[in-house]
Short mmCIF file of C-alpha atoms in Angstrom, two decimals:
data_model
loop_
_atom_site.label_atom_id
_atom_site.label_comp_id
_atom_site.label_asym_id
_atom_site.label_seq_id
_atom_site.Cartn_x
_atom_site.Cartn_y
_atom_site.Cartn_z
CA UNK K 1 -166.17 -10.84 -151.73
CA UNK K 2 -167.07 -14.73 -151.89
CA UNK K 3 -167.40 -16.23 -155.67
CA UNK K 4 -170.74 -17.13 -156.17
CA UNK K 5 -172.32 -14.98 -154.63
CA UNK K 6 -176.28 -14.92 -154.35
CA UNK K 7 -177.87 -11.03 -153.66
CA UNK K 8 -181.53 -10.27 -153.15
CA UNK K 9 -182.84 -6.65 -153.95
CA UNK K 10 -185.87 -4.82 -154.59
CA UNK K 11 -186.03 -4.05 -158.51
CA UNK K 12 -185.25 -1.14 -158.49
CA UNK K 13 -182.05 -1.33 -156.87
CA UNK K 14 -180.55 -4.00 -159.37
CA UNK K 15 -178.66 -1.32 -161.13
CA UNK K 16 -176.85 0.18 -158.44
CA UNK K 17 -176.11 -3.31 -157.68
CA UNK K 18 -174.51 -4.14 -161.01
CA UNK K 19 -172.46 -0.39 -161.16
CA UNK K 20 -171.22 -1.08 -157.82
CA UNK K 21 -169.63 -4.99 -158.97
CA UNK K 22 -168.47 -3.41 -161.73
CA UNK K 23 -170.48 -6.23 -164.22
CA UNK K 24 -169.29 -7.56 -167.26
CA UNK K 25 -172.16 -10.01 -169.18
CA UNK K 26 -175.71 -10.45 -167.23
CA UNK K 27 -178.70 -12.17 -168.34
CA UNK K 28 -181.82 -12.36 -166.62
CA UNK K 29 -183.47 -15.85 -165.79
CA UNK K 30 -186.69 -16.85 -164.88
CA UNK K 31 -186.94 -20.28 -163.21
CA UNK K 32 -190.76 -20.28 -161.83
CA UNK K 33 -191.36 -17.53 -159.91
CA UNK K 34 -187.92 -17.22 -159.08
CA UNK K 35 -186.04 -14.22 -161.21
CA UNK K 36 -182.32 -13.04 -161.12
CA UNK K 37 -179.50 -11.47 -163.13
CA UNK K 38 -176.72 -14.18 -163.18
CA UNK K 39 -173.62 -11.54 -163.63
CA UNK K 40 -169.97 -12.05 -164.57
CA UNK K 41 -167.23 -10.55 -162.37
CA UNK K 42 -163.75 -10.43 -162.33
CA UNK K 43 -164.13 -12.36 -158.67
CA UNK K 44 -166.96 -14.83 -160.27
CA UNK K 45 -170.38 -15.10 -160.50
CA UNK K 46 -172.97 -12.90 -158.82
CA UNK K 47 -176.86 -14.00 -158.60
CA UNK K 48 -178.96 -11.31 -158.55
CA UNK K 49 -182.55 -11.92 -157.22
CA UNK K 50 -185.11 -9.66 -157.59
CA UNK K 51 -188.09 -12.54 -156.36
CA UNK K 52 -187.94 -16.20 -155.33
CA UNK K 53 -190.51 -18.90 -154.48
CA UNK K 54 -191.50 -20.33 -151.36
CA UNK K 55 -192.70 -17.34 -149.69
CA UNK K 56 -189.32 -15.56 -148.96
CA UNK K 57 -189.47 -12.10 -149.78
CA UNK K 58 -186.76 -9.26 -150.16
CA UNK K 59 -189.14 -7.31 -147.32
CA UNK K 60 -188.84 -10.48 -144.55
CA UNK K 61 -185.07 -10.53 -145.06
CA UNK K 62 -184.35 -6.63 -144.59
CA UNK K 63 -186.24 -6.47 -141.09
CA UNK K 64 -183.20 -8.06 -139.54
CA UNK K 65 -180.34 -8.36 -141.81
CA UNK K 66 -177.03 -6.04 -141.17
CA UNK K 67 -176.49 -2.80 -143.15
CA UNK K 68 -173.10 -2.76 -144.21
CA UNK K 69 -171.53 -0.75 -147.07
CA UNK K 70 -169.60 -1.97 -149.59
CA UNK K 71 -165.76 -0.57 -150.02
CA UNK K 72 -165.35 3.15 -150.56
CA UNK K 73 -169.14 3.97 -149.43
CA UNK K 74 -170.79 3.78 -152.89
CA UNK K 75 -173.49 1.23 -152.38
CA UNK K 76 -175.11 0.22 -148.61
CA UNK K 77 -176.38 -2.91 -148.41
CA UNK K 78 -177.48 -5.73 -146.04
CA UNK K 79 -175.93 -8.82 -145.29
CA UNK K 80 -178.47 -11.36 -144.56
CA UNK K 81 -178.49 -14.28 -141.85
CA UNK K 82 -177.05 -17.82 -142.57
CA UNK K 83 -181.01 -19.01 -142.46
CA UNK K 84 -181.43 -16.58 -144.84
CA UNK K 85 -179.21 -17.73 -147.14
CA UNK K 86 -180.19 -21.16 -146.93
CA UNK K 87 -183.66 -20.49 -147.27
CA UNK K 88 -183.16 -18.49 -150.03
CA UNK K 89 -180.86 -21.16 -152.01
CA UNK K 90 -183.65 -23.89 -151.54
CA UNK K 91 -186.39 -21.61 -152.36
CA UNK K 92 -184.58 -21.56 -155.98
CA UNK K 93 -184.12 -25.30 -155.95
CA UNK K 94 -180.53 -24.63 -156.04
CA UNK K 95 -178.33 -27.91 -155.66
CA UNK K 96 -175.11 -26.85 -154.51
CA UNK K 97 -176.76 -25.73 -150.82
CA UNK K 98 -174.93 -25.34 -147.66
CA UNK K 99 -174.76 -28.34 -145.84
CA UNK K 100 -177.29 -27.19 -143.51
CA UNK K 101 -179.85 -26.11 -145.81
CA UNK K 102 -183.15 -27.48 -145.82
CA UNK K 103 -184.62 -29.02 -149.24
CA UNK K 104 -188.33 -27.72 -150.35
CA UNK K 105 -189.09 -31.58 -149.85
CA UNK K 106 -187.72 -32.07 -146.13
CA UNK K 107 -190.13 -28.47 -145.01
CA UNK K 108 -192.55 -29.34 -142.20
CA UNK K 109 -195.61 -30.73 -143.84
CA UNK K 110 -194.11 -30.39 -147.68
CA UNK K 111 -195.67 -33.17 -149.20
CA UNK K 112 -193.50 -35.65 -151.17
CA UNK K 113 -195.29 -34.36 -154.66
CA UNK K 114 -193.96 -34.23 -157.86
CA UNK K 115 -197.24 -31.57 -159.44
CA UNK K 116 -197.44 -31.64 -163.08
CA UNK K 117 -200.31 -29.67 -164.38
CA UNK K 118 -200.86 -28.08 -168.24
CA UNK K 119 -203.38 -27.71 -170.95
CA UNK K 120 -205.02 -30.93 -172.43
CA UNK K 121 -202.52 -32.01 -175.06
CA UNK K 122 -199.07 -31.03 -173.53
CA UNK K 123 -198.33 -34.61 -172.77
CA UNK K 124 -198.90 -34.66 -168.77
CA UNK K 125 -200.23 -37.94 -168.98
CA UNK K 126 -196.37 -39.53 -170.72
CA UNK K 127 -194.47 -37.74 -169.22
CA UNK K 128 -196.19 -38.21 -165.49
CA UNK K 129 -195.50 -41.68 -165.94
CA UNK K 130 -191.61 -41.74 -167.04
CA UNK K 131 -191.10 -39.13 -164.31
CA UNK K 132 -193.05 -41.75 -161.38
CA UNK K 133 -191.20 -44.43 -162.86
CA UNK K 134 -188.10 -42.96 -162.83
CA UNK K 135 -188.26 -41.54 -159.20
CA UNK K 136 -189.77 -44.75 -158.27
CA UNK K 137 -192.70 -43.02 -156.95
CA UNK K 138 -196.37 -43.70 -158.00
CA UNK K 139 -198.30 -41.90 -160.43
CA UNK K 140 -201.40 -40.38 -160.03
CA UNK K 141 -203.74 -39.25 -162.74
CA UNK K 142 -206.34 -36.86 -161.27
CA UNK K 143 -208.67 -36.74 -163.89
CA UNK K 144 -209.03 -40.69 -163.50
CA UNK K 145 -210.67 -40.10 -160.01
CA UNK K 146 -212.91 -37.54 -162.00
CA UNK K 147 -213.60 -40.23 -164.35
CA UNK K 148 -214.03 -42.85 -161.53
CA UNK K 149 -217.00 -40.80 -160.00
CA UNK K 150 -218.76 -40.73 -163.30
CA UNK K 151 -218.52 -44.88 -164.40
CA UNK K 152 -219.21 -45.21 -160.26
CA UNK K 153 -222.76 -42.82 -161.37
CA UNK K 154 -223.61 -44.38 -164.60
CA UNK K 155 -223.13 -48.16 -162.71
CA UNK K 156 -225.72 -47.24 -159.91
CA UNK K 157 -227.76 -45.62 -162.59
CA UNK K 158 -228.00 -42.25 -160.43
CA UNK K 159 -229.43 -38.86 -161.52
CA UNK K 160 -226.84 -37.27 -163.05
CA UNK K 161 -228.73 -33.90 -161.88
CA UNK K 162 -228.82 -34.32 -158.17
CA UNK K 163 -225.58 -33.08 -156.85
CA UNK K 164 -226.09 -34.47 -153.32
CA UNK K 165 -226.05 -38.14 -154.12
CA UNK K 166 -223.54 -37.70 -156.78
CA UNK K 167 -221.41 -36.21 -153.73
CA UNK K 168 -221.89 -38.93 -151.57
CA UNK K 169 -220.55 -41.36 -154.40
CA UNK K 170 -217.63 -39.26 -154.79
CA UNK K 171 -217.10 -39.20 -150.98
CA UNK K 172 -217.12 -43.34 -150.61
CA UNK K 173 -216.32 -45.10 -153.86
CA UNK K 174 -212.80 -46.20 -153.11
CA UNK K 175 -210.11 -45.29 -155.51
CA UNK K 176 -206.97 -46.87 -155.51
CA UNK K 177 -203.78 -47.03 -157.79
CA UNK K 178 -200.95 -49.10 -158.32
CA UNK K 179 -198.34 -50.77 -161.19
CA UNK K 180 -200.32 -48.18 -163.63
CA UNK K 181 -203.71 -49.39 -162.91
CA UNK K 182 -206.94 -47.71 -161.48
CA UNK K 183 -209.03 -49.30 -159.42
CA UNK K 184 -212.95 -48.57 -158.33
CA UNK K 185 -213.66 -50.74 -155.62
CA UNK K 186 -211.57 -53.54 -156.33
CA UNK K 187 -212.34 -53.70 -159.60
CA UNK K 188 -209.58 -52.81 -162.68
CA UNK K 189 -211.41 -50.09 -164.37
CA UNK K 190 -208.29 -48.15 -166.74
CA UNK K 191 -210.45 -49.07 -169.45
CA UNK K 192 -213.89 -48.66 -168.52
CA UNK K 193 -213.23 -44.97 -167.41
CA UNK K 194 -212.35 -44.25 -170.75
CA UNK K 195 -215.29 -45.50 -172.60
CA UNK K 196 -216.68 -42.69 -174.51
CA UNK K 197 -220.00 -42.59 -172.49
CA UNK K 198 -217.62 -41.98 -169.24
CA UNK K 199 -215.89 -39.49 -171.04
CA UNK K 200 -218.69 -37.19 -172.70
CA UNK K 201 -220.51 -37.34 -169.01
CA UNK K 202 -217.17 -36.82 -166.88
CA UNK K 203 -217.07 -32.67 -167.59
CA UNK K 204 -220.84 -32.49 -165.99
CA UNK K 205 -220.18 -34.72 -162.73
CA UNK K 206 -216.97 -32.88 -161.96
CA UNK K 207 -218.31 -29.86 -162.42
CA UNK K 208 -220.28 -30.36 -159.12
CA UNK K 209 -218.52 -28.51 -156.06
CA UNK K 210 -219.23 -31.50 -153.94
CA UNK K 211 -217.00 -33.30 -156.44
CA UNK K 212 -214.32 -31.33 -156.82
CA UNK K 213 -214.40 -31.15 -152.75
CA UNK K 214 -214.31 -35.03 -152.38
CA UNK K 215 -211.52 -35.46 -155.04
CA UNK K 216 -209.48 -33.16 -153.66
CA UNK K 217 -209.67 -34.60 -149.83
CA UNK K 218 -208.91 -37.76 -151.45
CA UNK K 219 -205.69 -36.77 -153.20
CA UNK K 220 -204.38 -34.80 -150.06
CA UNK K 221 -205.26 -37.64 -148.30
CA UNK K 222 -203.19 -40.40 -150.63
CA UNK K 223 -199.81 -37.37 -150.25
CA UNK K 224 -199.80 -37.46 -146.97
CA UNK K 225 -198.61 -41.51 -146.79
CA UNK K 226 -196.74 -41.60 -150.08
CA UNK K 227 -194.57 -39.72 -153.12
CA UNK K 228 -196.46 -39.62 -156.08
CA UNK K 229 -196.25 -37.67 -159.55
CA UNK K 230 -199.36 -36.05 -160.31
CA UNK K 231 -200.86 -34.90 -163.03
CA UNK K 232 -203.50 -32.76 -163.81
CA UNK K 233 -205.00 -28.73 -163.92
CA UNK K 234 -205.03 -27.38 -160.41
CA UNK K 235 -202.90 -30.12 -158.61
CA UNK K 236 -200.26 -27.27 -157.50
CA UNK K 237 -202.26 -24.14 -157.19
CA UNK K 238 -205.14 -25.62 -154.95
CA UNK K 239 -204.57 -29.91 -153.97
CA UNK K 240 -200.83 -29.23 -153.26
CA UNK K 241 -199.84 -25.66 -153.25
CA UNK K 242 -197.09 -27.01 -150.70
CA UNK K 243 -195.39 -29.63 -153.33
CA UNK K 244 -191.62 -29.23 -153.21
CA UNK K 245 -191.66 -29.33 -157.11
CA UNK K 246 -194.36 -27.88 -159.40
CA UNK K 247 -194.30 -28.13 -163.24
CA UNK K 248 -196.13 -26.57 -165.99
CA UNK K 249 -196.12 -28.78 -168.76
CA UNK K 250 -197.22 -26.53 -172.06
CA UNK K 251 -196.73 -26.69 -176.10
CA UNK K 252 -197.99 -24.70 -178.81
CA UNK K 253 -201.31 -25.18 -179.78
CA UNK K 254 -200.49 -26.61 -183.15
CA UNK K 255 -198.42 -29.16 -181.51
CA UNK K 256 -200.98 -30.42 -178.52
CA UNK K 257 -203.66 -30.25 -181.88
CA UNK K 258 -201.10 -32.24 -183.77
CA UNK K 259 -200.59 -35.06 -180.94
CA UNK K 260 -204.17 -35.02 -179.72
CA UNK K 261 -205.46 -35.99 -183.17
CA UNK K 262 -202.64 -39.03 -183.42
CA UNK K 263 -204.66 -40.02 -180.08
CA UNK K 264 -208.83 -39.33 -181.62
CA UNK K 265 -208.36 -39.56 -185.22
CA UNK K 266 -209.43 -35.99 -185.96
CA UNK K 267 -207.92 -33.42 -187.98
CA UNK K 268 -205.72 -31.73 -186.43
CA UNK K 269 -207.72 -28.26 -187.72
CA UNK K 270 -210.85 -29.67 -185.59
CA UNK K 271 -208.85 -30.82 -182.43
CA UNK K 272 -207.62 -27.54 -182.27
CA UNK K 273 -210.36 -25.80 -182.27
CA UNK K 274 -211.98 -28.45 -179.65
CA UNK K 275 -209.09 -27.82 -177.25
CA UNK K 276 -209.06 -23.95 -177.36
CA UNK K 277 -212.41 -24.46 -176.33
CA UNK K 278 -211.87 -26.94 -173.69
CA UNK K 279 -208.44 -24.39 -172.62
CA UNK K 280 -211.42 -21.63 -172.06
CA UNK K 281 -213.30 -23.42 -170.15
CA UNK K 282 -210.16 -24.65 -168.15
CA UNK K 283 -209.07 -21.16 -167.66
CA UNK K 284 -212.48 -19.50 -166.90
CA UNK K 285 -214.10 -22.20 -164.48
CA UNK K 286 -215.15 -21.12 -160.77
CA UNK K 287 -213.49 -23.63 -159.21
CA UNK K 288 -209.90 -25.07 -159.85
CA UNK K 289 -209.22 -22.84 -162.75
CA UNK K 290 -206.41 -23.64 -165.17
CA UNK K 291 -203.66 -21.59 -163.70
CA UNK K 292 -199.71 -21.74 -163.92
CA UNK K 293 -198.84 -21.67 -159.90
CA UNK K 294 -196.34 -18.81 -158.83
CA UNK K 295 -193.25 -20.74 -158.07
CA UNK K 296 -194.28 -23.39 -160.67
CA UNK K 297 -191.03 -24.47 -163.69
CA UNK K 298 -192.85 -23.96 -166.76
CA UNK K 299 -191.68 -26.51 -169.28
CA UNK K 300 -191.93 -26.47 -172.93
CA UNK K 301 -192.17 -29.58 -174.39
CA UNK K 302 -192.53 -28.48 -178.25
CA UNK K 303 -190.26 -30.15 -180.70
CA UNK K 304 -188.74 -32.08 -177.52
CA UNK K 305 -188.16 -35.79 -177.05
CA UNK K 306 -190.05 -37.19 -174.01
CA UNK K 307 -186.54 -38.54 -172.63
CA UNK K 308 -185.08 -34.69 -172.83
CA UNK K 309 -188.49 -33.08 -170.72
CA UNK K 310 -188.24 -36.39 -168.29
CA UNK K 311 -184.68 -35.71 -167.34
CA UNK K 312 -184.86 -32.33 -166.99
CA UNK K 313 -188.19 -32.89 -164.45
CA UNK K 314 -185.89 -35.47 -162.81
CA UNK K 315 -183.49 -33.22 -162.02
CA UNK K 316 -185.52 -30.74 -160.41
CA UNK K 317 -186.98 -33.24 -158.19
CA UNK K 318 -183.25 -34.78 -157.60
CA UNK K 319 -182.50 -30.45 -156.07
CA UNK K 320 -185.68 -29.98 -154.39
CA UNK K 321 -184.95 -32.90 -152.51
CA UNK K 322 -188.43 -35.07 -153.95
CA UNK K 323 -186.00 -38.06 -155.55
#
């Protein structure tokens, strides 16, 4: 048996597994929607997965993989193809693939997206940036072409009631970004869209379906000609479900409260109860609900230095192939 080997069962047969390789230690990891039993053996480590991302399943690898048995007849199993194996290792973002694997970032029609969504208050917005500026690719705040749409409404003086001219702003205004800046039309507007008129009117105009529709055409649009890092609350479970690399950035609440109120000057007692608020409405919405994506790395940045969560982000994009 080769060291290092990496096994994929149904659940239910990880403990036949683990009798039959006569296990020492075993932990269970959960990386996304990746999970496995990393196991010690006296001929080294065995992987055992129960579920991976990228759409490989244990049911698509059985329907033409070889049943074998192992030594003495005590446990049949079924030795997958190369492209199996492969696939498999990339779908877990594992570096050390076979020199013919395929990274999640070189798939047909991957885009080259770095998706970083999360709760208001986890630090998307910091950490975004270090990770675009490290990877040397641009950064992209999605709520900025939310806000965009709104200064775009309140400089045309439209009604902010009639959804269909409020679409067709949102469908020509052009948004652009570059060295950190936004820009609406031309025109440097990081600023303006966060006046506090832009920002108390923002959660109404984006509300509109013909918004999010607009926004979301837009940022497919600006993936499919360059790598960005972006940053937002449904940029990888509905703009870029394909994105090689998909982070959850979370804290506890007491720590988002403690860092939003650094940012507003509130207490932290009242930001908190603003943002579980603003979380339920983030969670509940019809469309482009707050949601952590299946194959998404959830990363918890309480208590942890924005160097530490960069690196780590860094490195994931450096195996999925995105750096």
């Amino acid at each position: 048996m080769p060291t290092d080997l990496d096994v994929m069962t149904d659940p239910a047969g990880v403990d036949a597994i683990v009798a039959a390789l006569e296990v020492g230690d075993a932990q269970w990891v959960k990386d996304g929607a990746a999970r496995r039993l990393e196991c010690s053996t006296t001929l080294g480590p065995v992987d055992v997965y129960t579920a991976v991302s990228g759409g490989l399943g244990y049911a698509t690898v059985i329907e033409d993989a070889v049943p074998i048995l192992i030594e003495g007849g005590e446990l049949s199993v079924r030795v997958g193809s190369l492209e199996h194996v492969r696939d498999m290792r990339a779908a877990v973002g594992r570096a050390d693939l076979p020199i013919e694997a395929v990274a999640p970032a070189a798939k047909h029609g991957a885009p080259r997206v770095v998706a970083i969504d999360g709760p208001a208050g986890a630090g998307k917005s910091t950490v975004a940036r270090s990770v675009a500026e490290q990877l040397d690719l641009t950064y992209l705040d999605t709520g900025a072409m939310y806000r965009c749409v709104t200064l775009a409404v309140c400089q045309c003086r439209a009604d902010t009631d009639d959804r269909e001219e409020i679409g067709r702003i949102a469908s020509t205004i052009p948004i652009e970004f570059g060295d950190g800046r936004v820009l609406l039309d031309g025109e440097d507007v990081s600023d303006a869209i966060r006046a506090a008129e832009v920002t108390e009117m923002t959660p109404h105009i984006a509300a509109y379906p013909e918004v999010r529709k607009a926004m979301i055409e837009r940022q497919r649009e600006f993936f499919s000609h360059d790598g960005y890092v972006a940053e937002g609350r449904d940029t990888g479970t509905v703009v870029a479900p394909d994105a090689p690399l998909k982070i959850y950035l979370t804290a506890t609440p007491e720590e988002r409260a403690r860092r939003r109120s650094l940012e507003t000057g509130g207490t932290p007692h009242q930001v908190q109860a603003a943002l579980e608020v603003r979380d339920e409405l983030d969670s509940n919405r019809e469309l482009s609900a707050l949601r952590v994506a299946e194959d998404a790395v959830v990363v918890d940045t309480t208590g942890r230095s924005i160097e530490d969560v960069v690196a780590e982000i860094a490195t994931l994009a450096a195996e999925r192939g995105v750096a």
